[in-house]
Tab-separated table of C-alpha atoms and ligand atoms in Angstrom:
chain	number	residue	atom	x	y	z
A	1	UNK	CA	4.336	-15.854	-5.274
A	2	UNK	CA	2.072	-14.192	-2.707
A	3	UNK	CA	3.722	-13.522	0.659
A	4	UNK	CA	1.475	-12.759	3.617
A	5	UNK	CA	2.055	-12.030	7.274
A	6	UNK	CA	-0.573	-13.596	9.484
A	7	UNK	CA	-1.549	-14.674	12.948
A	8	UNK	CA	-3.126	-17.929	14.018
A	9	UNK	CA	-3.365	-19.363	17.557
A	10	UNK	CA	-1.405	-16.404	18.989
A	11	UNK	CA	1.561	-17.040	16.667
A	12	UNK	CA	2.730	-14.555	14.034
A	13	UNK	CA	4.361	-15.879	10.871
A	14	UNK	CA	5.042	-15.143	7.252
A	15	UNK	CA	3.564	-17.525	4.729
A	16	UNK	CA	2.970	-18.190	1.062
A	17	UNK	CA	-0.639	-17.879	-0.102
A	18	UNK	CA	-1.516	-20.631	-2.581
A	19	UNK	CA	-4.684	-21.171	-4.614
A	20	UNK	CA	-6.913	-19.326	-7.048
A	21	UNK	CA	-7.793	-15.757	-6.009
A	22	UNK	CA	-10.939	-15.997	-8.170
A	23	UNK	CA	-12.250	-18.501	-5.598
A	24	UNK	CA	-11.202	-17.271	-2.152
A	25	UNK	CA	-12.355	-20.569	-0.554
A	26	UNK	CA	-9.455	-22.357	-2.304
A	27	UNK	CA	-6.796	-20.144	-0.715
A	28	UNK	CA	-4.420	-21.531	1.876
A	29	UNK	CA	-1.385	-20.057	3.590
A	30	UNK	CA	1.755	-22.147	4.004
A	31	UNK	CA	3.962	-20.867	6.826
A	32	UNK	CA	7.632	-20.298	6.026
A	33	UNK	CA	10.744	-20.486	8.169
A	34	UNK	CA	12.163	-17.028	8.863
A	35	UNK	CA	11.329	-13.898	6.911
A	36	UNK	CA	10.800	-13.304	3.208
A	37	UNK	CA	13.751	-10.945	2.633
A	38	UNK	CA	16.166	-13.864	2.274
A	39	UNK	CA	15.905	-17.372	0.822
A	40	UNK	CA	13.381	-19.330	2.895
A	41	UNK	CA	11.880	-22.807	3.220
A	42	UNK	CA	8.207	-23.674	3.472
A	43	UNK	CA	7.227	-25.500	6.658
A	44	UNK	CA	4.657	-28.290	7.032
A	45	UNK	CA	2.125	-25.841	8.547
A	46	UNK	CA	-0.691	-24.921	6.161
A	47	UNK	CA	-3.995	-23.218	7.037
A	48	UNK	CA	-7.126	-22.277	5.111
A	49	UNK	CA	-6.856	-18.519	4.610
A	50	UNK	CA	-10.255	-18.152	6.297
A	51	UNK	CA	-8.786	-19.607	9.510
A	52	UNK	CA	-6.033	-16.986	9.908
A	53	UNK	CA	-6.015	-13.236	10.395
A	54	UNK	CA	-3.935	-11.402	7.828
A	55	UNK	CA	-1.646	-8.685	9.221
A	56	UNK	CA	0.028	-5.850	7.309
A	57	UNK	CA	2.391	-7.798	5.002
A	58	UNK	CA	5.357	-5.728	6.211
A	59	UNK	CA	6.143	-3.368	9.072
A	60	UNK	CA	7.985	-0.659	7.146
A	61	UNK	CA	10.826	1.374	8.588
A	62	UNK	CA	9.452	4.175	6.422
A	63	UNK	CA	6.666	4.782	3.926
A	64	UNK	CA	7.649	7.072	1.082
A	65	UNK	CA	4.669	8.772	-0.542
A	66	UNK	CA	4.649	10.270	-4.028
A	67	UNK	CA	2.256	13.147	-4.720
A	68	UNK	CA	0.469	13.992	-7.982
A	69	UNK	CA	1.865	11.106	-10.031
A	70	UNK	CA	-1.189	10.784	-12.294
A	71	UNK	CA	-1.892	13.808	-14.521
A	72	UNK	CA	-5.687	13.597	-14.061
A	73	UNK	CA	-5.307	13.630	-10.272
A	74	UNK	CA	-2.829	16.556	-10.369
A	75	UNK	CA	-5.450	18.516	-12.347
A	76	UNK	CA	-8.299	17.640	-9.978
A	77	UNK	CA	-6.057	19.044	-7.211
A	78	UNK	CA	-5.770	22.263	-9.236
A	79	UNK	CA	-2.302	21.938	-10.776
A	80	UNK	CA	-0.169	20.241	-13.377
A	81	UNK	CA	1.897	17.114	-12.674
A	82	UNK	CA	5.357	18.018	-11.337
A	83	UNK	CA	8.481	17.447	-13.446
A	84	UNK	CA	10.268	16.106	-10.367
A	85	UNK	CA	8.317	13.655	-8.144
A	86	UNK	CA	6.910	15.226	-4.961
A	87	UNK	CA	8.073	13.036	-2.089
A	88	UNK	CA	6.708	12.881	1.453
A	89	UNK	CA	6.857	10.452	4.376
A	90	UNK	CA	4.090	8.723	6.269
A	91	UNK	CA	4.953	7.412	9.725
A	92	UNK	CA	5.133	3.632	10.152
A	93	UNK	CA	2.364	3.937	12.766
A	94	UNK	CA	-0.162	4.734	10.002
A	95	UNK	CA	-0.109	1.113	8.830
A	96	UNK	CA	-3.072	-1.190	9.429
A	97	UNK	CA	-3.797	-4.602	7.934
A	98	UNK	CA	-6.621	-6.026	5.835
A	99	UNK	CA	-10.116	-5.778	7.318
A	100	UNK	CA	-9.039	-3.231	9.920
A	101	UNK	CA	-10.583	0.215	10.298
A	102	UNK	CA	-9.396	3.690	9.355
A	103	UNK	CA	-10.264	5.933	12.305
A	104	UNK	CA	-11.513	9.404	11.343
A	105	UNK	CA	-9.799	11.919	13.661
A	106	UNK	CA	-11.799	14.728	15.203
A	107	UNK	CA	-9.230	17.296	13.913
A	108	UNK	CA	-10.409	16.815	10.289
A	109	UNK	CA	-13.742	17.304	8.571
A	110	UNK	CA	-12.517	15.999	5.193
A	111	UNK	CA	-10.685	12.664	5.217
A	112	UNK	CA	-10.252	11.213	1.732
A	113	UNK	CA	-9.225	7.879	0.200
A	114	UNK	CA	-6.281	7.536	-2.206
A	115	UNK	CA	-6.048	4.015	-3.655
A	116	UNK	CA	-2.468	3.262	-4.686
A	117	UNK	CA	-0.045	0.615	-5.908
A	118	UNK	CA	2.567	0.039	-3.178
A	119	UNK	CA	6.129	-1.123	-3.840
A	120	UNK	CA	7.777	-3.246	-1.122
A	121	UNK	CA	11.561	-2.980	-1.005
A	122	UNK	CA	13.425	-6.251	-0.468
A	123	UNK	CA	17.052	-5.170	-0.147
A	124	UNK	CA	19.162	-2.547	1.530
A	125	UNK	CA	19.807	-0.225	-1.364
A	126	UNK	CA	21.001	3.229	-2.287
A	127	UNK	CA	21.381	4.997	-5.649
A	128	UNK	CA	19.747	2.128	-7.502
A	129	UNK	CA	20.319	2.366	-11.283
A	130	UNK	CA	17.196	1.784	-13.374
A	131	UNK	CA	18.437	-1.545	-14.742
A	132	UNK	CA	18.723	-2.936	-11.187
A	133	UNK	CA	15.351	-1.845	-9.795
A	134	UNK	CA	13.837	-5.338	-10.095
A	135	UNK	CA	16.653	-6.697	-7.882
A	136	UNK	CA	15.769	-4.429	-4.949
A	137	UNK	CA	11.964	-4.781	-5.147
A	138	UNK	CA	10.453	-7.703	-3.234
A	139	UNK	CA	6.998	-7.191	-4.730
A	140	UNK	CA	3.801	-5.183	-4.845
A	141	UNK	CA	0.736	-4.739	-2.673
A	142	UNK	CA	-2.314	-2.468	-2.315
A	143	UNK	CA	-2.504	0.663	-0.182
A	144	UNK	CA	-4.832	3.479	0.761
A	145	UNK	CA	-2.868	6.702	1.329
A	146	UNK	CA	-5.611	8.164	3.527
A	147	UNK	CA	-5.353	11.953	3.657
A	148	UNK	CA	-7.002	14.679	5.754
A	149	UNK	CA	-7.511	17.009	2.781
A	150	UNK	CA	-8.535	20.056	4.823
A	151	UNK	CA	-5.378	19.804	6.970
A	152	UNK	CA	-3.215	19.201	3.906
A	153	UNK	CA	-4.485	22.543	2.583
A	154	UNK	CA	-4.364	24.504	5.831
A	155	UNK	CA	-0.982	23.208	7.075
A	156	UNK	CA	0.881	23.905	3.834
A	157	UNK	CA	2.854	20.681	4.286
A	158	UNK	CA	1.574	17.170	4.616
A	159	UNK	CA	2.890	15.494	7.742
A	160	UNK	CA	-0.248	15.854	9.857
A	161	UNK	CA	-2.659	15.308	6.933
A	162	UNK	CA	-0.999	12.023	5.967
A	163	UNK	CA	0.178	10.925	9.386
A	164	UNK	CA	-2.718	9.957	11.644
A	165	UNK	CA	-2.696	6.430	13.078
A	166	UNK	CA	-4.592	4.006	10.760
A	167	UNK	CA	-4.066	6.234	7.683
A	168	UNK	CA	-2.326	3.520	5.642
A	169	UNK	CA	-4.268	0.287	5.100
A	170	UNK	CA	-1.758	-2.104	3.470
A	171	UNK	CA	-2.099	-5.619	2.015
A	172	UNK	CA	-3.516	-8.211	1.685
A	173	UNK	CA	-0.145	-9.731	0.698
A	174	UNK	CA	2.951	-9.031	-1.418
A	175	UNK	CA	2.876	-10.370	-4.973
A	176	UNK	CA	6.467	-11.005	-6.046
A	177	UNK	CA	5.996	-12.128	-9.651
A	178	UNK	CA	4.282	-9.356	-11.590
A	179	UNK	CA	5.442	-6.872	-14.187
A	180	UNK	CA	4.975	-3.479	-12.494
A	181	UNK	CA	4.106	-1.802	-15.792
A	182	UNK	CA	1.146	-4.193	-16.211
A	183	UNK	CA	-0.481	-3.263	-12.884
A	184	UNK	CA	-3.676	-1.233	-12.475
A	185	UNK	CA	-5.398	0.141	-9.390
A	186	UNK	CA	-9.123	0.406	-8.587
A	187	UNK	CA	-10.772	1.860	-5.482
A	188	UNK	CA	-14.334	1.045	-4.449
A	189	UNK	CA	-16.318	2.685	-1.665
A	190	UNK	CA	-19.462	0.829	-0.567
A	191	UNK	CA	-19.253	-1.273	-3.738
A	192	UNK	CA	-19.068	1.680	-6.133
A	193	UNK	CA	-15.932	2.193	-8.255
A	194	UNK	CA	-14.429	5.611	-7.510
A	195	UNK	CA	-10.924	5.367	-9.002
A	196	UNK	CA	-9.519	3.163	-11.763
A	197	UNK	CA	-6.277	3.572	-13.698
A	198	UNK	CA	-3.409	1.551	-15.153
A	199	UNK	CA	0.154	2.063	-13.909
A	200	UNK	CA	0.955	3.146	-17.465
A	201	UNK	CA	-0.909	6.407	-16.667
A	202	UNK	CA	1.727	7.350	-14.073
A	203	UNK	CA	3.775	10.473	-14.785
A	204	UNK	CA	6.857	8.818	-13.264
A	205	UNK	CA	7.032	5.022	-13.660
A	206	UNK	CA	7.427	2.675	-10.712
A	207	UNK	CA	11.048	2.007	-11.715
A	208	UNK	CA	11.741	5.739	-11.948
A	209	UNK	CA	10.302	6.240	-8.444
A	210	UNK	CA	12.605	3.588	-6.948
A	211	UNK	CA	15.598	5.238	-8.663
A	212	UNK	CA	14.461	8.663	-7.448
A	213	UNK	CA	13.725	7.685	-3.830
A	214	UNK	CA	16.982	5.731	-3.505
A	215	UNK	CA	18.927	8.732	-4.806
A	216	UNK	CA	17.762	10.608	-1.688
A	217	UNK	CA	17.634	8.040	1.101
A	218	UNK	CA	18.781	4.500	1.771
A	219	UNK	CA	15.980	1.994	1.289
A	220	UNK	CA	15.664	-0.774	3.859
A	221	UNK	CA	13.967	-4.171	3.444
A	222	UNK	CA	10.276	-3.685	4.160
A	223	UNK	CA	10.213	-0.010	3.200
A	224	UNK	CA	7.188	0.916	1.116
A	225	UNK	CA	6.861	3.390	-1.748
A	226	UNK	CA	3.305	4.619	-2.363
A	227	UNK	CA	3.257	5.412	-6.066
A	228	UNK	CA	0.517	8.056	-6.165
A	229	UNK	CA	-3.229	8.017	-6.652
A	230	UNK	CA	-5.279	8.454	-9.830
A	231	UNK	CA	-8.173	10.876	-10.259
A	232	UNK	CA	-11.408	10.351	-8.353
A	233	UNK	CA	-10.369	10.910	-4.741
A	234	UNK	CA	-13.271	11.576	-2.412
A	235	UNK	CA	-14.460	11.629	1.193
A	236	UNK	CA	-14.583	8.783	3.683
A	237	UNK	CA	-17.426	8.631	6.185
A	238	UNK	CA	-18.212	6.625	9.287
A	239	UNK	CA	-19.295	3.112	8.306
A	240	UNK	CA	-17.866	3.151	4.762
A	241	UNK	CA	-16.529	-0.109	3.345
A	242	UNK	CA	-13.502	0.480	1.118
A	243	UNK	CA	-11.475	-1.780	-1.134
A	244	UNK	CA	-8.313	-1.104	-3.110
A	245	UNK	CA	-7.647	-3.700	-5.817
A	246	UNK	CA	-4.388	-3.945	-7.714
A	247	UNK	CA	-4.984	-6.169	-10.740
A	248	UNK	CA	-2.636	-9.137	-10.622
A	249	UNK	CA	-1.910	-8.591	-6.921
A	250	UNK	CA	-5.066	-8.764	-4.784
A	251	UNK	CA	-7.784	-6.816	-3.003
A	252	UNK	CA	-7.392	-4.897	0.250
A	253	UNK	CA	-10.688	-4.535	2.145
A	254	UNK	CA	-11.066	-2.159	5.059
A	255	UNK	CA	-13.629	-0.087	6.910
A	256	UNK	CA	-14.003	3.441	8.258
A	257	UNK	CA	-15.057	4.393	11.772
A	258	UNK	CA	-15.257	7.706	13.574
A	259	UNK	CA	-12.927	8.285	16.561
A	260	UNK	CA	-14.542	7.516	19.885
A	261	UNK	CA	-15.229	10.884	21.532
B	301	MG	MG1	-1.211	9.543	-2.243
């Protein structure tokens, strides 16, 4: 099931996206009663997807990032993959929805894309054992962990580099019925493929990351874990059109603009 958050006629709702993603014109969104973190009912309201504006599928309390989780990317960054996952936080104010724009801040001369598979937590959870990970995950979506690479290097820690407003495009919806080990991520910039890798290339699996993160901090419904980016990261420039596709989930389109001076 694909769960979206959307706005139509000044109302905001969650809904279920039905139809064939190979033919976007067939897609509709069926509004639900309440929120998707508990059992819900569909309502009688259904809209063509083209008639609504998709919003970020969740408003996370926190976004947990994982660094260097693909060996090829760790090497392109000049190191080896870490034995223990490197964890960082992105502020919730980084999140933007599908078709919105990443704003390049004037403080950085080197903003880069990082296409990633994002895990959406569905339950309040702590110290999740590996056999119960599927119970606490609501589903999966696409993300771009946008990073000011020059500031990441010069600051020595990552809060500013990862934390500018608009630095986490998220969506287009949450797919709740996929096997996380079967997922794959692809990033395109201006129609050219720049990153492509299966989840099976991860150093630490998605399940292991949920176990690891929940051993440190309580996970809250709507929290997002960004599972790391594969090799091929590169710069974003004013006017770029970017998409992050997670096979079996969907495609997240967004744009890049320079900050108004
Ligand atoms: Mg990343």
